[in-house]
mmCIF file of C-alpha atoms in Angstrom:
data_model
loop_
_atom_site.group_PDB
_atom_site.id
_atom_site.type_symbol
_atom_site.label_atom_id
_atom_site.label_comp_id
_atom_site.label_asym_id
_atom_site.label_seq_id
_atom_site.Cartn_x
_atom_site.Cartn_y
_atom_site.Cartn_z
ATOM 1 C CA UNK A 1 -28.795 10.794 20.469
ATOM 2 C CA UNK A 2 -27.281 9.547 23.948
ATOM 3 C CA UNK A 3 -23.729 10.503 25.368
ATOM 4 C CA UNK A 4 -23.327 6.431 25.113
ATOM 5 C CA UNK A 5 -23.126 6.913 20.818
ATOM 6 C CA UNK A 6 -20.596 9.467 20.665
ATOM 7 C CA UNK A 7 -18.291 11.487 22.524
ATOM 8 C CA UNK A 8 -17.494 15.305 21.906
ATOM 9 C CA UNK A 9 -13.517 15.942 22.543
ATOM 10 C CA UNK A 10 -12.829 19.679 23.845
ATOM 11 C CA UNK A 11 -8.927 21.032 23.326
ATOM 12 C CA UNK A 12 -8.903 24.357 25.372
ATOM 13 C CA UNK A 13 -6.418 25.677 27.374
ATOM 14 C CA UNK A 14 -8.884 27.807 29.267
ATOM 15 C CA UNK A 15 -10.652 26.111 32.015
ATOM 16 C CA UNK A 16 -13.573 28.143 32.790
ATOM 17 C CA UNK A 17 -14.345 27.525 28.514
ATOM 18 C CA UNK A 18 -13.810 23.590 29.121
ATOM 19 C CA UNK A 19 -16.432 23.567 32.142
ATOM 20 C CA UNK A 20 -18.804 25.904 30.297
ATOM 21 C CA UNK A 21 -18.795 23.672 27.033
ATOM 22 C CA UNK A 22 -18.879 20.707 29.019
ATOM 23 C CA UNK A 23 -22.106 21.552 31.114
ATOM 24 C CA UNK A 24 -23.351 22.961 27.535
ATOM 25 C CA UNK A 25 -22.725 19.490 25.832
ATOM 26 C CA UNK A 26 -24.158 17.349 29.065
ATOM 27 C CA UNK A 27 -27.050 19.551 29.227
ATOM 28 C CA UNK A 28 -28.075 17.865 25.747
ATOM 29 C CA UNK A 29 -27.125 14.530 26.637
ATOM 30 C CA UNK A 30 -23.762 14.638 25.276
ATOM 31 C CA UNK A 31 -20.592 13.185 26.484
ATOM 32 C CA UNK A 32 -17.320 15.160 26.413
ATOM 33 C CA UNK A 33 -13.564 14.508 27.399
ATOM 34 C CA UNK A 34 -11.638 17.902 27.691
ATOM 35 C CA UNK A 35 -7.914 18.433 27.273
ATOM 36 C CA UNK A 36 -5.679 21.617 28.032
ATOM 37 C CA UNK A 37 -3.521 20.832 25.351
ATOM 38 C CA UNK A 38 -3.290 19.503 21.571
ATOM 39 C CA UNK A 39 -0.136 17.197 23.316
ATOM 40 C CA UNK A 40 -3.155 15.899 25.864
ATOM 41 C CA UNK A 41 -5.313 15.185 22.924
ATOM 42 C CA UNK A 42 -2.830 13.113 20.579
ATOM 43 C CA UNK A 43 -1.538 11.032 23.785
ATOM 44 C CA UNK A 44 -4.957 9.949 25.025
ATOM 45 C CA UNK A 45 -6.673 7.170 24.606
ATOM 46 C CA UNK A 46 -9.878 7.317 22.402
ATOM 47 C CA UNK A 47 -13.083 5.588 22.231
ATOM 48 C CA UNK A 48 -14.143 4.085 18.998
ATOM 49 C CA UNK A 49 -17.594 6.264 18.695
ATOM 50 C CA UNK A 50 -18.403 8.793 16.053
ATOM 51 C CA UNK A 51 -17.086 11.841 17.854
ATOM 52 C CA UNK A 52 -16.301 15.431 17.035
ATOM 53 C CA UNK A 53 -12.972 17.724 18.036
ATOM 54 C CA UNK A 54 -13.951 21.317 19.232
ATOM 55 C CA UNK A 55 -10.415 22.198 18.732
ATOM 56 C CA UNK A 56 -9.278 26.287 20.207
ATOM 57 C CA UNK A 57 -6.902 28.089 17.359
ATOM 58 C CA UNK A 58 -4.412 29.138 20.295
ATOM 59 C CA UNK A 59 -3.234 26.157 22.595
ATOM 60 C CA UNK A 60 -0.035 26.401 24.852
ATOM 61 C CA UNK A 61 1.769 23.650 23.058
ATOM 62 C CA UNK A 62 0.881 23.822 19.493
ATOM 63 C CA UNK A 63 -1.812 26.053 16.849
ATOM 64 C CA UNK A 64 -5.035 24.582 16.785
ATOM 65 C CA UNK A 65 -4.476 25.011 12.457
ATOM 66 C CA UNK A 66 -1.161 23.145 12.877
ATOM 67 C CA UNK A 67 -2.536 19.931 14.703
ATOM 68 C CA UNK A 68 -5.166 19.708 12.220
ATOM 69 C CA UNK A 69 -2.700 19.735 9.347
ATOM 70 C CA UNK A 70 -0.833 17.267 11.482
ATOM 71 C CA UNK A 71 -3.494 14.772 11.902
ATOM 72 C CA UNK A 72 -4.405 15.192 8.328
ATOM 73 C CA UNK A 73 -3.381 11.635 6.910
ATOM 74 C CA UNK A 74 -5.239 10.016 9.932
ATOM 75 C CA UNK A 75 -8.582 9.120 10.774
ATOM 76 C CA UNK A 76 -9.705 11.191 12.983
ATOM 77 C CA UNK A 77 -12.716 13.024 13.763
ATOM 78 C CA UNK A 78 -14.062 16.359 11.960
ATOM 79 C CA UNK A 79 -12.840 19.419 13.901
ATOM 80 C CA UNK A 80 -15.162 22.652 14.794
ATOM 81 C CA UNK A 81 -12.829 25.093 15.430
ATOM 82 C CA UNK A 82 -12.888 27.978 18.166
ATOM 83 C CA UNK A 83 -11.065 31.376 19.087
ATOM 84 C CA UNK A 84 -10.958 34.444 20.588
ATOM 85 C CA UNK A 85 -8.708 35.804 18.158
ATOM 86 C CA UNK A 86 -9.967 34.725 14.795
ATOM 87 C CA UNK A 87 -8.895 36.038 11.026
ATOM 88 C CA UNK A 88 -10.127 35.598 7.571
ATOM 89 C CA UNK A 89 -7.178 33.914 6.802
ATOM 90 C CA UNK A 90 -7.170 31.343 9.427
ATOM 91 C CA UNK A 91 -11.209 30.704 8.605
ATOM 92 C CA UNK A 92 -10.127 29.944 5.194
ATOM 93 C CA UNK A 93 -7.548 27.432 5.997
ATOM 94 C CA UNK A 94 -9.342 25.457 8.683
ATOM 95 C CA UNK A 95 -12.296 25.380 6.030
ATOM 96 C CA UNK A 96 -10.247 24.386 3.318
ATOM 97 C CA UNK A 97 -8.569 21.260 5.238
ATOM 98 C CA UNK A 98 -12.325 20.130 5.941
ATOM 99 C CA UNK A 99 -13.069 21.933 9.463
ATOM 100 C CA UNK A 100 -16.757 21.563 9.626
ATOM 101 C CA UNK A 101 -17.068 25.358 11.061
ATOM 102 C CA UNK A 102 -14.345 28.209 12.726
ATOM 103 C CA UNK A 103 -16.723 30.001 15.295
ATOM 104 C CA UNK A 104 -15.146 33.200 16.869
ATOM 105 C CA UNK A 105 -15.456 33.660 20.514
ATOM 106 C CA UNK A 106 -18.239 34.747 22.179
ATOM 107 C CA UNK A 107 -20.947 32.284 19.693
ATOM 108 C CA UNK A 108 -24.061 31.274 20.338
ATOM 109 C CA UNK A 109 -24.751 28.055 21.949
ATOM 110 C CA UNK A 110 -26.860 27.214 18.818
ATOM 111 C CA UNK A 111 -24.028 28.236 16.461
ATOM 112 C CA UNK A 112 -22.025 25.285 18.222
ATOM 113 C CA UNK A 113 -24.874 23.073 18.652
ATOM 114 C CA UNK A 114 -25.775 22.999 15.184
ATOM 115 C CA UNK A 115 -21.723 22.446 13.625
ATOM 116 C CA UNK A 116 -21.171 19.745 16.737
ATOM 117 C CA UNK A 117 -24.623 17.546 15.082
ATOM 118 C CA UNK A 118 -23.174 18.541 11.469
ATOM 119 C CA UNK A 119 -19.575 16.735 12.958
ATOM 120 C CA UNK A 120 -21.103 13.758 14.231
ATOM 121 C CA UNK A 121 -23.141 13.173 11.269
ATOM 122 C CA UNK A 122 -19.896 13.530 9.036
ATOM 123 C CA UNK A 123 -18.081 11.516 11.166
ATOM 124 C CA UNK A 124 -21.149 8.390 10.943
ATOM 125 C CA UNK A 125 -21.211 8.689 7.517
ATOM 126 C CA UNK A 126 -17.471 8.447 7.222
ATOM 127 C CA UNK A 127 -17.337 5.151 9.598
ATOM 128 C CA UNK A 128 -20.238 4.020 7.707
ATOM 129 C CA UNK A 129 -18.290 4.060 4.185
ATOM 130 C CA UNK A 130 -14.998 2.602 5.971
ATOM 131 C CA UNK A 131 -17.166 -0.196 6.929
ATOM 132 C CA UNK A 132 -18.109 -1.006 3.701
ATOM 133 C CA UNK A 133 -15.629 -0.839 2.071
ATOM 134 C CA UNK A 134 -13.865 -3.046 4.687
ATOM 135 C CA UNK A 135 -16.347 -5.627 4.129
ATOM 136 C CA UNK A 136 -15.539 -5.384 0.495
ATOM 137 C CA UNK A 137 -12.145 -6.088 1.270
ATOM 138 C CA UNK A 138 -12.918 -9.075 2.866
ATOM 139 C CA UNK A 139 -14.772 -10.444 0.196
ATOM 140 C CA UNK A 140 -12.212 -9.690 -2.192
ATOM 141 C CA UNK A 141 -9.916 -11.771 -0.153
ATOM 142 C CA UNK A 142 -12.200 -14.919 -0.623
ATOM 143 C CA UNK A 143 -11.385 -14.381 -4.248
ATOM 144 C CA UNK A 144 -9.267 -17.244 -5.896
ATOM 145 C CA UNK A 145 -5.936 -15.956 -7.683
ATOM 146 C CA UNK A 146 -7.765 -16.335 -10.851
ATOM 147 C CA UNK A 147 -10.791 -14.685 -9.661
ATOM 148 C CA UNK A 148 -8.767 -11.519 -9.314
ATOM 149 C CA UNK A 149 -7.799 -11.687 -12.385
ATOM 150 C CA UNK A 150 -11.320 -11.715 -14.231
ATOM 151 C CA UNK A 151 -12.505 -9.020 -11.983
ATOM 152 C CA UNK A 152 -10.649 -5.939 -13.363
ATOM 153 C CA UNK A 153 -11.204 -7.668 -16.833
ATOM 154 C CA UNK A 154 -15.324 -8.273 -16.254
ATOM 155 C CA UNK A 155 -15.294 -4.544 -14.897
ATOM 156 C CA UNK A 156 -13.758 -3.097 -17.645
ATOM 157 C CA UNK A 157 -15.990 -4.010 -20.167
ATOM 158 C CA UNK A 158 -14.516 -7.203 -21.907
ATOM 159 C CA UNK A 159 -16.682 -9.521 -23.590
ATOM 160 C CA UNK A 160 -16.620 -12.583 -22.107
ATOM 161 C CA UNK A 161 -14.489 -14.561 -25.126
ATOM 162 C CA UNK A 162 -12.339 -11.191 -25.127
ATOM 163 C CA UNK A 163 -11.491 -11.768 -21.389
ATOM 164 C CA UNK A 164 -11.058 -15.126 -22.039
ATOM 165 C CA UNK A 165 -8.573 -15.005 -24.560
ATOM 166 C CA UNK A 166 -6.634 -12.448 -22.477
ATOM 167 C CA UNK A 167 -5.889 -15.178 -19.633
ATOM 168 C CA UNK A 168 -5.780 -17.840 -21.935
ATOM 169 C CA UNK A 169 -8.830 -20.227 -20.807
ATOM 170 C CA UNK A 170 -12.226 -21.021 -22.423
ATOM 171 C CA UNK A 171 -14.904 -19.212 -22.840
ATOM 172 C CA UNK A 172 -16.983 -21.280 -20.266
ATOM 173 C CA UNK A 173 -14.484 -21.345 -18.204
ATOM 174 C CA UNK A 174 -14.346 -17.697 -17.693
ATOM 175 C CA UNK A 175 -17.826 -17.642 -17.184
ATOM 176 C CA UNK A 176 -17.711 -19.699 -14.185
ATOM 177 C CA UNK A 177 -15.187 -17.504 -12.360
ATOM 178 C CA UNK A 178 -17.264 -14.742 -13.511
ATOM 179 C CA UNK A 179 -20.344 -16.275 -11.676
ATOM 180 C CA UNK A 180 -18.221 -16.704 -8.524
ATOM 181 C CA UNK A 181 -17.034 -13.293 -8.811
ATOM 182 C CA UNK A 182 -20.448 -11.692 -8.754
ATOM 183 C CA UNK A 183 -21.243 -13.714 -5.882
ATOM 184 C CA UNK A 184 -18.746 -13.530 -3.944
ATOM 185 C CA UNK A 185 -18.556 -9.674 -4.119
ATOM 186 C CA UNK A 186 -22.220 -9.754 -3.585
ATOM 187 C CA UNK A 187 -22.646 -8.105 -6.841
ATOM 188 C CA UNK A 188 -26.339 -7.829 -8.224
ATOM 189 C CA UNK A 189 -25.193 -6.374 -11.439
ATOM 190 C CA UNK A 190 -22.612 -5.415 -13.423
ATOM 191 C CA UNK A 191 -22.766 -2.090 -12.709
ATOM 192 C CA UNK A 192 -22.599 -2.649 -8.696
ATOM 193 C CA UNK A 193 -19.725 -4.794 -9.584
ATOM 194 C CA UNK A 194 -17.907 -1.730 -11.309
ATOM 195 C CA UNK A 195 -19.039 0.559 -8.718
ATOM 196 C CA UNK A 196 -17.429 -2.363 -5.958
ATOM 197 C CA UNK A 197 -13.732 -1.997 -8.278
ATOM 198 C CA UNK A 198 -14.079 1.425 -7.984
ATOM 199 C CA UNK A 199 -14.457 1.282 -4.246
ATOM 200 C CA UNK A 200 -11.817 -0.994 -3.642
ATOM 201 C CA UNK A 201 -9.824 0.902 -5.972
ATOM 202 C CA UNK A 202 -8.946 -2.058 -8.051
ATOM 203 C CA UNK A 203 -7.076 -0.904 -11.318
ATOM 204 C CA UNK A 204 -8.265 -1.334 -14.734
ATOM 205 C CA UNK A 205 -5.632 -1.905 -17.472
ATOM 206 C CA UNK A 206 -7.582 -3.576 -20.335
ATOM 207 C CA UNK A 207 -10.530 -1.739 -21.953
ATOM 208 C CA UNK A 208 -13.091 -3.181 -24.162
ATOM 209 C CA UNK A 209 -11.835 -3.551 -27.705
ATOM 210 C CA UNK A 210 -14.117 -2.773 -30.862
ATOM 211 C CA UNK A 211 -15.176 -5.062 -32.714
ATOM 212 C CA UNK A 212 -15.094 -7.810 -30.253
ATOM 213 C CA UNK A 213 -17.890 -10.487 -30.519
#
């Protein structure tokens, strides 16, 4: 790992903690951008790396717990929380809103070591799913109007002459768009077809009916 794959971001409104995690993080070849403030942190501009948020529980503008809840709905990156003046209960709400850790000052340079690697693997894997399912966006937009429509029918388990009948062409017909479908989703099967809907969150209204040939 080099400080050019990632950045660390440090909210603290004590400076002497800012320095020290700072020369902790570049002594292990990480980069890191420190703000004073949870104000500082929303306003600045960020790169687009996998990155973590070492976020303090008591800033001078806003509760560490409070910005989290507040950045919620938006991509951001997974927070490690710290503070001097830590609680069960706060623990248990950072955790529950997906903090990675809530380490209570003084912890071990390990302790924060090992939750800052846990972050930035959370936060790859995250950008790694976004991009695929991105790129199955963009296949789904090279689908033909009619395409769309055999999709959610193929997926949910229509025979082909049932999901004919439903939009009202032939049975070979159908077939074709079906072809183009599975390769223009890059499907190899049915199955990573379904599993494609599901990312893409395409809804399924029909479901196979018994009896069907």
């Amino acid at each position: 790992m080099t400080g050019d794959d990632h950045i660390v971001f440090v909210v603290d409104d004590d400076e002497r903690v800012r320095e020290a995690l700072s020369e902790l993080l570049d002594s292990h070849g990480m980069r890191a951008i420190t703000f004073e403030s949870a104000g500082d942190y929303v306003k600045a501009e960020k790169p687009d790396l996998p990155a973590c948020l070492i976020l303090d529980i008591e800033l001078p503008d806003i509760n560490g717990l409070d910005l989290q809840r507040q950045i919620a709905d938006r991509d951001h990156p997974p927070i490690v929380f710290i503070t001097g003046h830590g609680d069960i209960p706060s623990s248990v709400r950072a955790i529950k809103h997906g903090a990675v850790d809530f380490l209570t000052k003084p912890f071990s340079d390990a302790d924060l070591m090992a939750a800052i690697h846990a972050a930035l693997a959370e936060d790859r894997e995250k950008r790694s799913q976004r991009a695929e399912v991105d790129m199955l966006r963009r296949h789904y937009l090279d689908l033909t109007p009619r395409e769309r429509e055999v999709l959610p029918l193929v997926v949910s388990g229509l025979l082909n002459k049932q999901a004919a009948a439903e939009l009202g062409i032939s049975e070979v017909t159908l077939q074709i768009h079906r072809r183009n479908v599975m390769q223009k989703m890059a499907a190899a099967s049915l199955a990573d077809l379904v599993r494609i809907a599901e990312r893409l969150e395409i809804p399924i209204t029909h479901s196979r009916r018994v009896g069907g040939n």
